[in-house]
Amino acid sequence: LAVGEWNDEPEASCAYGLRNVTDVEAGGSLIGLSETFSREESLRLVTECLAIDKASGLCLVANASKNVTSSESRLIRGMREAGYTRHQEVEFMVTKGVKGYNDMLQQEAEQSASRPLTPEEIEEAKREEEEQKKIRQEEYKQASLRALEPYAKEWAEMQYERQYNLKTMIMSKEAFVKTIWDRALFESELHEKKKWGKEFDEDAERKAFKERQEREREEKRKRTEQMLAALNYDDVIKKPRETERAEKAYWERTNEALREKMESEEADKELMEKIMLGLVKADDDDEGKLE
């Protein structure tokens, strides 16, 4: 991977272009004399390329693209907004890039011009696109949450230790972490923004997070009240009591039947002992039992 002189800009601070050396026109310049590239971004690209099979054996040139109207910027921004992970993003830029994307658009345009799509095909394409977009967004969301979890766990455990040292903690560490996990993820997200030097209004975000939590608590309270209001005397008190009485009567009948069976078996056993000792004379039924 060839890049310009390194700079100290954070990772993903701007778009980039990836070209195979063989795609550079004869006499063309690979890298400008004054062109620079983010050190963190270049190391991230190399790391992702090591996990891409199709990158094996390639010689790539990376160029920063800070012009927001460039094809690279529009393509990178579109993939990130659609929920692509960094691995998927880099893989697309390595295997296709802007050149492959433009070729794909041209091919689709030619196919559409030669044979117009039916309304059913258009609807099916829209559904598939929406489904793929939701899948990518969910994958991106899960990947983002996994990246936030280490610091979130550290922050939550630190809060537990602080409360424990003040002798105000009555919960286990696992239960406490689970209780404040949403807040821990939020703190981890703010930490990541500060780490990468992103500009944001911390007070406004904390206020928005607090308001969101209050809305969620209010919605939960309303759902609980609606659930309790939907219950009536028969569901809460009468039916359980009737069920309890029926179960009690069933077990009383069962125990009574078991006692009668045990008494009958005990009487048969006592009769057999008397017959064997010759104290009483056995009839036909008793002889059958004796055998």
mmCIF file of C-alpha atoms in Angstrom:
data_model
loop_
_atom_site.group_PDB
_atom_site.id
_atom_site.type_symbol
_atom_site.label_atom_id
_atom_site.label_comp_id
_atom_site.label_asym_id
_atom_site.label_seq_id
_atom_site.Cartn_x
_atom_site.Cartn_y
_atom_site.Cartn_z
ATOM 1 C CA LEU A 1 0.000 0.000 0.000
ATOM 2 C CA ALA A 2 1.574 3.283 -1.133
ATOM 3 C CA VAL A 3 0.523 6.550 0.493
ATOM 4 C CA GLY A 4 1.824 10.101 0.668
ATOM 5 C CA GLU A 5 3.728 11.554 3.593
ATOM 6 C CA TRP A 6 2.070 10.761 6.898
ATOM 7 C CA ASN A 7 0.118 13.361 8.863
ATOM 8 C CA ASP A 8 -1.484 13.254 12.325
ATOM 9 C CA GLU A 9 -5.113 13.461 11.237
ATOM 10 C CA PRO A 10 -7.416 10.955 12.994
ATOM 11 C CA GLU A 11 -8.776 7.866 11.274
ATOM 12 C CA ALA A 12 -11.835 8.321 9.003
ATOM 13 C CA SER A 13 -11.519 12.111 9.095
ATOM 14 C CA CYS A 14 -12.015 12.279 5.307
ATOM 15 C CA ALA A 15 -12.750 10.055 2.325
ATOM 16 C CA TYR A 16 -10.052 8.231 0.373
ATOM 17 C CA GLY A 17 -9.499 6.566 -2.960
ATOM 18 C CA LEU A 18 -7.838 3.195 -3.588
ATOM 19 C CA ARG A 19 -6.414 2.342 -7.010
ATOM 20 C CA ASN A 20 -4.497 -0.616 -8.306
ATOM 21 C CA VAL A 21 -1.148 0.435 -9.753
ATOM 22 C CA THR A 22 -2.137 -1.227 -13.028
ATOM 23 C CA ASP A 23 -5.125 1.145 -13.305
ATOM 24 C CA VAL A 24 -2.929 4.251 -13.302
ATOM 25 C CA GLU A 25 -2.589 5.650 -16.783
ATOM 26 C CA ALA A 26 0.840 5.668 -18.402
ATOM 27 C CA GLY A 27 2.728 8.779 -17.401
ATOM 28 C CA GLY A 28 0.215 9.530 -14.673
ATOM 29 C CA SER A 29 1.213 10.487 -11.152
ATOM 30 C CA LEU A 30 0.636 7.973 -8.355
ATOM 31 C CA ILE A 31 1.042 10.437 -5.473
ATOM 32 C CA GLY A 32 1.400 14.211 -5.594
ATOM 33 C CA LEU A 33 4.593 15.810 -4.290
ATOM 34 C CA SER A 34 2.796 17.690 -1.514
ATOM 35 C CA GLU A 35 0.143 15.052 -0.882
ATOM 36 C CA THR A 36 -0.195 13.682 2.663
ATOM 37 C CA PHE A 37 -2.208 10.855 4.186
ATOM 38 C CA SER A 38 -3.387 10.035 7.707
ATOM 39 C CA ARG A 39 -1.019 7.648 9.480
ATOM 40 C CA GLU A 40 -3.875 6.059 11.487
ATOM 41 C CA GLU A 41 -6.030 5.670 8.373
ATOM 42 C CA SER A 42 -3.204 4.042 6.392
ATOM 43 C CA LEU A 43 -2.553 1.512 9.177
ATOM 44 C CA ARG A 44 -6.276 0.770 9.355
ATOM 45 C CA LEU A 45 -6.378 0.157 5.579
ATOM 46 C CA VAL A 46 -3.417 -2.219 5.779
ATOM 47 C CA THR A 47 -5.010 -4.087 8.686
ATOM 48 C CA GLU A 48 -8.310 -4.520 6.839
ATOM 49 C CA CYS A 49 -6.540 -5.561 3.621
ATOM 50 C CA LEU A 50 -4.794 -8.397 5.492
ATOM 51 C CA ALA A 51 -8.260 -9.911 6.098
ATOM 52 C CA ILE A 52 -9.405 -9.571 2.462
ATOM 53 C CA ASP A 53 -8.566 -12.539 0.232
ATOM 54 C CA LYS A 54 -8.907 -10.570 -2.995
ATOM 55 C CA ALA A 55 -6.309 -8.053 -1.785
ATOM 56 C CA SER A 56 -3.596 -10.716 -1.893
ATOM 57 C CA GLY A 57 -0.846 -9.810 -4.356
ATOM 58 C CA LEU A 58 -2.184 -6.334 -5.135
ATOM 59 C CA CYS A 59 -0.169 -3.131 -5.133
ATOM 60 C CA LEU A 60 -2.505 -0.303 -4.131
ATOM 61 C CA VAL A 61 -2.218 3.468 -4.010
ATOM 62 C CA ALA A 62 -4.275 5.409 -1.442
ATOM 63 C CA ASN A 63 -5.107 9.077 -1.887
ATOM 64 C CA ALA A 64 -6.959 11.344 0.524
ATOM 65 C CA SER A 65 -10.084 12.915 -0.937
ATOM 66 C CA LYS A 66 -11.124 15.980 1.073
ATOM 67 C CA ASN A 67 -13.336 17.399 -1.665
ATOM 68 C CA VAL A 68 -16.861 16.564 -0.528
ATOM 69 C CA THR A 69 -18.157 16.645 -4.112
ATOM 70 C CA SER A 70 -15.652 14.083 -5.413
ATOM 71 C CA SER A 71 -16.748 10.607 -6.463
ATOM 72 C CA GLU A 72 -14.703 9.069 -3.627
ATOM 73 C CA SER A 73 -16.368 11.280 -1.005
ATOM 74 C CA ARG A 74 -19.873 10.552 -2.275
ATOM 75 C CA LEU A 75 -19.168 6.820 -2.434
ATOM 76 C CA ILE A 76 -17.584 6.594 1.043
ATOM 77 C CA ARG A 77 -20.289 8.774 2.611
ATOM 78 C CA GLY A 78 -23.023 6.715 0.957
ATOM 79 C CA MET A 79 -21.596 3.436 2.300
ATOM 80 C CA ARG A 80 -21.249 4.804 5.839
ATOM 81 C CA GLU A 81 -24.765 6.207 5.837
ATOM 82 C CA ALA A 82 -26.050 2.868 4.540
ATOM 83 C CA GLY A 83 -24.487 1.081 7.536
ATOM 84 C CA TYR A 84 -21.378 -0.487 5.980
ATOM 85 C CA THR A 85 -18.700 -1.566 8.477
ATOM 86 C CA ARG A 86 -15.132 -0.403 7.931
ATOM 87 C CA HIS A 87 -14.187 -3.884 6.726
ATOM 88 C CA GLN A 88 -16.997 -3.917 4.146
ATOM 89 C CA GLU A 89 -16.116 -0.386 3.095
ATOM 90 C CA VAL A 90 -12.426 -1.162 2.548
ATOM 91 C CA GLU A 91 -13.233 -4.438 0.792
ATOM 92 C CA PHE A 92 -15.482 -2.621 -1.695
ATOM 93 C CA MET A 93 -12.851 0.056 -2.341
ATOM 94 C CA VAL A 94 -10.184 -2.627 -2.879
ATOM 95 C CA THR A 95 -12.205 -4.929 -5.125
ATOM 96 C CA LYS A 96 -14.222 -2.291 -7.031
ATOM 97 C CA GLY A 97 -13.471 1.260 -5.973
ATOM 98 C CA VAL A 98 -14.747 4.292 -7.834
ATOM 99 C CA LYS A 99 -13.806 2.780 -11.193
ATOM 100 C CA GLY A 100 -15.745 -0.424 -10.543
ATOM 101 C CA TYR A 101 -18.687 1.548 -9.122
ATOM 102 C CA ASN A 102 -18.866 3.737 -12.234
ATOM 103 C CA ASP A 103 -18.588 0.656 -14.483
ATOM 104 C CA MET A 104 -21.435 -0.981 -12.555
ATOM 105 C CA LEU A 105 -23.637 2.114 -12.925
ATOM 106 C CA GLN A 106 -22.896 2.276 -16.642
ATOM 107 C CA GLN A 107 -23.717 -1.407 -17.073
ATOM 108 C CA GLU A 108 -26.998 -1.023 -15.170
ATOM 109 C CA ALA A 109 -27.880 2.017 -17.288
ATOM 110 C CA GLU A 110 -27.218 0.082 -20.480
ATOM 111 C CA GLN A 111 -29.321 -2.845 -19.288
ATOM 112 C CA SER A 112 -32.173 -0.540 -18.278
ATOM 113 C CA ALA A 113 -32.044 1.189 -21.650
ATOM 114 C CA SER A 114 -32.119 -2.100 -23.553
ATOM 115 C CA ARG A 115 -34.987 -3.619 -21.526
ATOM 116 C CA PRO A 116 -37.172 -1.557 -19.227
ATOM 117 C CA LEU A 117 -37.995 -3.158 -15.902
ATOM 118 C CA THR A 118 -41.519 -4.284 -15.148
ATOM 119 C CA PRO A 119 -43.341 -2.744 -12.146
ATOM 120 C CA GLU A 120 -42.958 -6.057 -10.278
ATOM 121 C CA GLU A 121 -39.192 -6.069 -10.853
ATOM 122 C CA ILE A 122 -38.915 -2.464 -9.682
ATOM 123 C CA GLU A 123 -40.825 -3.227 -6.468
ATOM 124 C CA GLU A 124 -38.748 -6.359 -5.854
ATOM 125 C CA ALA A 125 -35.520 -4.401 -6.354
ATOM 126 C CA LYS A 126 -36.710 -1.742 -3.909
ATOM 127 C CA ARG A 127 -37.600 -4.371 -1.301
ATOM 128 C CA GLU A 128 -34.240 -6.091 -1.650
ATOM 129 C CA GLU A 129 -32.421 -2.779 -1.390
ATOM 130 C CA GLU A 130 -34.345 -1.857 1.758
ATOM 131 C CA GLU A 131 -33.680 -5.264 3.322
ATOM 132 C CA GLN A 132 -29.961 -5.072 2.563
ATOM 133 C CA LYS A 133 -29.854 -1.544 3.943
ATOM 134 C CA LYS A 134 -31.507 -2.661 7.198
ATOM 135 C CA ILE A 135 -29.101 -5.599 7.487
ATOM 136 C CA ARG A 136 -26.066 -3.362 6.972
ATOM 137 C CA GLN A 137 -27.386 -0.800 9.434
ATOM 138 C CA GLU A 138 -27.958 -3.499 12.064
ATOM 139 C CA GLU A 139 -24.472 -4.934 11.478
ATOM 140 C CA TYR A 140 -22.972 -1.474 11.787
ATOM 141 C CA LYS A 141 -24.961 -0.837 14.960
ATOM 142 C CA GLN A 142 -23.835 -4.109 16.545
ATOM 143 C CA ALA A 143 -20.217 -3.513 15.530
ATOM 144 C CA SER A 144 -20.371 -0.013 17.024
ATOM 145 C CA LEU A 145 -21.819 -1.368 20.288
ATOM 146 C CA ARG A 146 -19.119 -4.049 20.512
ATOM 147 C CA ALA A 147 -16.475 -1.345 20.089
ATOM 148 C CA LEU A 148 -18.027 0.651 22.960
ATOM 149 C CA GLU A 149 -18.381 -2.269 25.388
ATOM 150 C CA PRO A 150 -14.814 -2.395 26.868
ATOM 151 C CA TYR A 151 -14.780 1.225 28.057
ATOM 152 C CA ALA A 152 -18.472 1.008 29.051
ATOM 153 C CA LYS A 153 -17.734 -1.968 31.309
ATOM 154 C CA GLU A 154 -14.730 -0.197 32.794
ATOM 155 C CA TRP A 155 -16.800 2.938 33.482
ATOM 156 C CA ALA A 156 -19.671 0.977 35.072
ATOM 157 C CA GLU A 157 -17.323 -1.021 37.324
ATOM 158 C CA MET A 158 -15.601 2.215 38.388
ATOM 159 C CA GLN A 159 -19.000 3.638 39.398
ATOM 160 C CA TYR A 160 -19.709 0.463 41.372
ATOM 161 C CA GLU A 161 -16.401 0.688 43.238
ATOM 162 C CA ARG A 162 -17.092 4.333 44.044
ATOM 163 C CA GLN A 163 -20.521 3.537 45.523
ATOM 164 C CA TYR A 164 -19.116 0.462 47.306
ATOM 165 C CA ASN A 165 -16.391 2.514 48.988
ATOM 166 C CA LEU A 166 -19.022 4.972 50.189
ATOM 167 C CA LYS A 167 -20.890 2.038 51.844
ATOM 168 C CA THR A 168 -24.030 2.855 49.845
ATOM 169 C CA MET A 169 -24.019 -0.211 47.575
ATOM 170 C CA ILE A 170 -26.472 -3.034 48.284
ATOM 171 C CA MET A 171 -26.363 -4.716 44.840
ATOM 172 C CA SER A 172 -23.893 -7.148 43.318
ATOM 173 C CA LYS A 173 -21.465 -5.807 40.722
ATOM 174 C CA GLU A 174 -23.158 -7.729 37.876
ATOM 175 C CA ALA A 175 -26.619 -6.411 38.792
ATOM 176 C CA PHE A 176 -25.342 -2.835 39.143
ATOM 177 C CA VAL A 177 -23.552 -2.919 35.765
ATOM 178 C CA LYS A 178 -26.725 -4.243 34.117
ATOM 179 C CA THR A 179 -28.769 -1.455 35.709
ATOM 180 C CA ILE A 180 -26.618 1.414 34.365
ATOM 181 C CA TRP A 181 -25.503 -0.237 31.108
ATOM 182 C CA ASP A 182 -27.286 2.301 28.861
ATOM 183 C CA ARG A 183 -25.547 5.150 30.668
ATOM 184 C CA ALA A 184 -22.216 3.302 30.397
ATOM 185 C CA LEU A 185 -22.585 2.945 26.617
ATOM 186 C CA PHE A 186 -23.406 6.642 26.366
ATOM 187 C CA GLU A 187 -20.303 7.581 28.370
ATOM 188 C CA SER A 188 -18.207 5.283 26.183
ATOM 189 C CA GLU A 189 -19.563 6.974 23.038
ATOM 190 C CA LEU A 190 -18.606 10.421 24.403
ATOM 191 C CA HIS A 191 -15.168 9.074 25.292
ATOM 192 C CA GLU A 192 -14.634 7.845 21.713
ATOM 193 C CA LYS A 193 -15.643 11.222 20.276
ATOM 194 C CA LYS A 194 -13.174 13.013 22.551
ATOM 195 C CA LYS A 195 -10.496 10.445 21.748
ATOM 196 C CA TRP A 196 -10.714 11.077 18.007
ATOM 197 C CA GLY A 197 -11.032 14.838 18.390
ATOM 198 C CA LYS A 198 -14.565 15.104 17.011
ATOM 199 C CA GLU A 199 -16.379 18.362 17.651
ATOM 200 C CA PHE A 200 -19.678 18.022 19.544
ATOM 201 C CA ASP A 201 -21.758 19.767 22.184
ATOM 202 C CA GLU A 202 -21.326 17.567 25.257
ATOM 203 C CA ASP A 203 -23.892 19.453 27.380
ATOM 204 C CA ALA A 204 -26.516 19.184 24.631
ATOM 205 C CA GLU A 205 -25.887 15.445 24.166
ATOM 206 C CA ARG A 206 -26.090 14.781 27.908
ATOM 207 C CA LYS A 207 -29.346 16.741 28.081
ATOM 208 C CA ALA A 208 -30.762 14.789 25.110
ATOM 209 C CA PHE A 209 -29.728 11.469 26.705
ATOM 210 C CA LYS A 210 -31.387 12.429 30.012
ATOM 211 C CA GLU A 211 -34.585 13.446 28.231
ATOM 212 C CA ARG A 212 -34.584 10.175 26.267
ATOM 213 C CA GLN A 213 -34.244 8.153 29.471
ATOM 214 C CA GLU A 214 -37.076 10.101 31.100
ATOM 215 C CA ARG A 215 -39.315 9.428 28.075
ATOM 216 C CA GLU A 216 -38.501 5.723 28.217
ATOM 217 C CA ARG A 217 -39.308 5.583 31.946
ATOM 218 C CA GLU A 218 -42.581 7.417 31.358
ATOM 219 C CA GLU A 219 -43.541 5.048 28.532
ATOM 220 C CA LYS A 220 -42.696 2.050 30.711
ATOM 221 C CA ARG A 221 -44.831 3.467 33.560
ATOM 222 C CA LYS A 222 -47.780 4.008 31.187
ATOM 223 C CA ARG A 223 -47.504 0.453 29.819
ATOM 224 C CA THR A 224 -47.529 -0.899 33.368
ATOM 225 C CA GLU A 225 -50.607 1.161 34.284
ATOM 226 C CA GLN A 226 -52.413 0.004 31.119
ATOM 227 C CA MET A 227 -51.577 -3.612 31.895
ATOM 228 C CA LEU A 228 -52.888 -3.295 35.457
ATOM 229 C CA ALA A 229 -56.019 -1.476 34.269
ATOM 230 C CA ALA A 230 -56.752 -4.284 31.811
ATOM 231 C CA LEU A 231 -56.802 -6.841 34.630
ATOM 232 C CA ASN A 232 -60.042 -7.492 36.564
ATOM 233 C CA TYR A 233 -61.142 -9.261 39.724
ATOM 234 C CA ASP A 234 -61.834 -12.554 37.962
ATOM 235 C CA ASP A 235 -58.352 -12.698 36.381
ATOM 236 C CA VAL A 236 -56.396 -11.600 39.454
ATOM 237 C CA ILE A 237 -58.296 -13.066 42.435
ATOM 238 C CA LYS A 238 -61.340 -15.211 41.608
ATOM 239 C CA LYS A 239 -59.886 -17.552 38.981
ATOM 240 C CA PRO A 240 -56.636 -18.261 40.874
ATOM 241 C CA ARG A 241 -58.666 -19.034 44.022
ATOM 242 C CA GLU A 242 -60.983 -21.380 42.113
ATOM 243 C CA THR A 243 -57.975 -23.082 40.570
ATOM 244 C CA GLU A 244 -56.365 -23.438 43.994
ATOM 245 C CA ARG A 245 -59.534 -25.026 45.452
ATOM 246 C CA ALA A 246 -59.823 -27.426 42.515
ATOM 247 C CA GLU A 247 -56.190 -28.497 42.900
ATOM 248 C CA LYS A 248 -56.662 -28.982 46.644
ATOM 249 C CA ALA A 249 -59.761 -31.166 46.086
ATOM 250 C CA TYR A 250 -57.900 -33.224 43.450
ATOM 251 C CA TRP A 251 -55.002 -33.980 45.764
ATOM 252 C CA GLU A 252 -57.376 -34.825 48.621
ATOM 253 C CA ARG A 253 -59.156 -37.384 46.390
ATOM 254 C CA THR A 254 -55.819 -38.764 45.225
ATOM 255 C CA ASN A 255 -54.484 -39.133 48.776
ATOM 256 C CA GLU A 256 -57.718 -40.807 49.865
ATOM 257 C CA ALA A 257 -57.459 -43.340 47.019
ATOM 258 C CA LEU A 258 -53.830 -44.041 47.923
ATOM 259 C CA ARG A 259 -54.755 -44.612 51.588
ATOM 260 C CA GLU A 260 -57.533 -47.047 50.610
ATOM 261 C CA LYS A 261 -55.136 -48.941 48.333
ATOM 262 C CA MET A 262 -52.491 -49.168 51.049
ATOM 263 C CA GLU A 263 -55.067 -50.359 53.623
ATOM 264 C CA SER A 264 -56.321 -53.029 51.169
ATOM 265 C CA GLU A 265 -52.786 -54.223 50.480
ATOM 266 C CA GLU A 266 -52.043 -54.314 54.216
ATOM 267 C CA ALA A 267 -55.202 -56.378 54.862
ATOM 268 C CA ASP A 268 -54.273 -58.866 52.111
ATOM 269 C CA LYS A 269 -50.790 -59.217 53.552
ATOM 270 C CA GLU A 270 -52.148 -59.871 57.057
ATOM 271 C CA LEU A 271 -54.608 -62.498 55.704
ATOM 272 C CA MET A 272 -51.837 -64.328 53.821
ATOM 273 C CA GLU A 273 -49.731 -64.509 56.987
ATOM 274 C CA LYS A 274 -52.656 -66.064 58.895
ATOM 275 C CA ILE A 275 -53.286 -68.601 56.135
ATOM 276 C CA MET A 276 -49.620 -69.622 56.081
ATOM 277 C CA LEU A 277 -49.679 -70.070 59.858
ATOM 278 C CA GLY A 278 -52.877 -72.138 59.592
ATOM 279 C CA LEU A 279 -54.922 -69.800 61.696
ATOM 280 C CA VAL A 280 -57.667 -69.434 59.086
ATOM 281 C CA LYS A 281 -58.849 -71.508 56.120
ATOM 282 C CA ALA A 282 -58.254 -70.044 52.671
ATOM 283 C CA ASP A 283 -60.988 -69.849 50.058
ATOM 284 C CA ASP A 284 -60.392 -70.036 46.291
ATOM 285 C CA ASP A 285 -59.535 -66.321 45.910
ATOM 286 C CA ASP A 286 -57.081 -66.406 48.801
ATOM 287 C CA GLU A 287 -55.358 -69.526 47.389
ATOM 288 C CA GLY A 288 -54.850 -67.629 44.127
ATOM 289 C CA LYS A 289 -53.289 -64.739 46.015
ATOM 290 C CA LEU A 290 -51.143 -67.151 48.030
ATOM 291 C CA GLU A 291 -49.715 -68.701 44.862
#
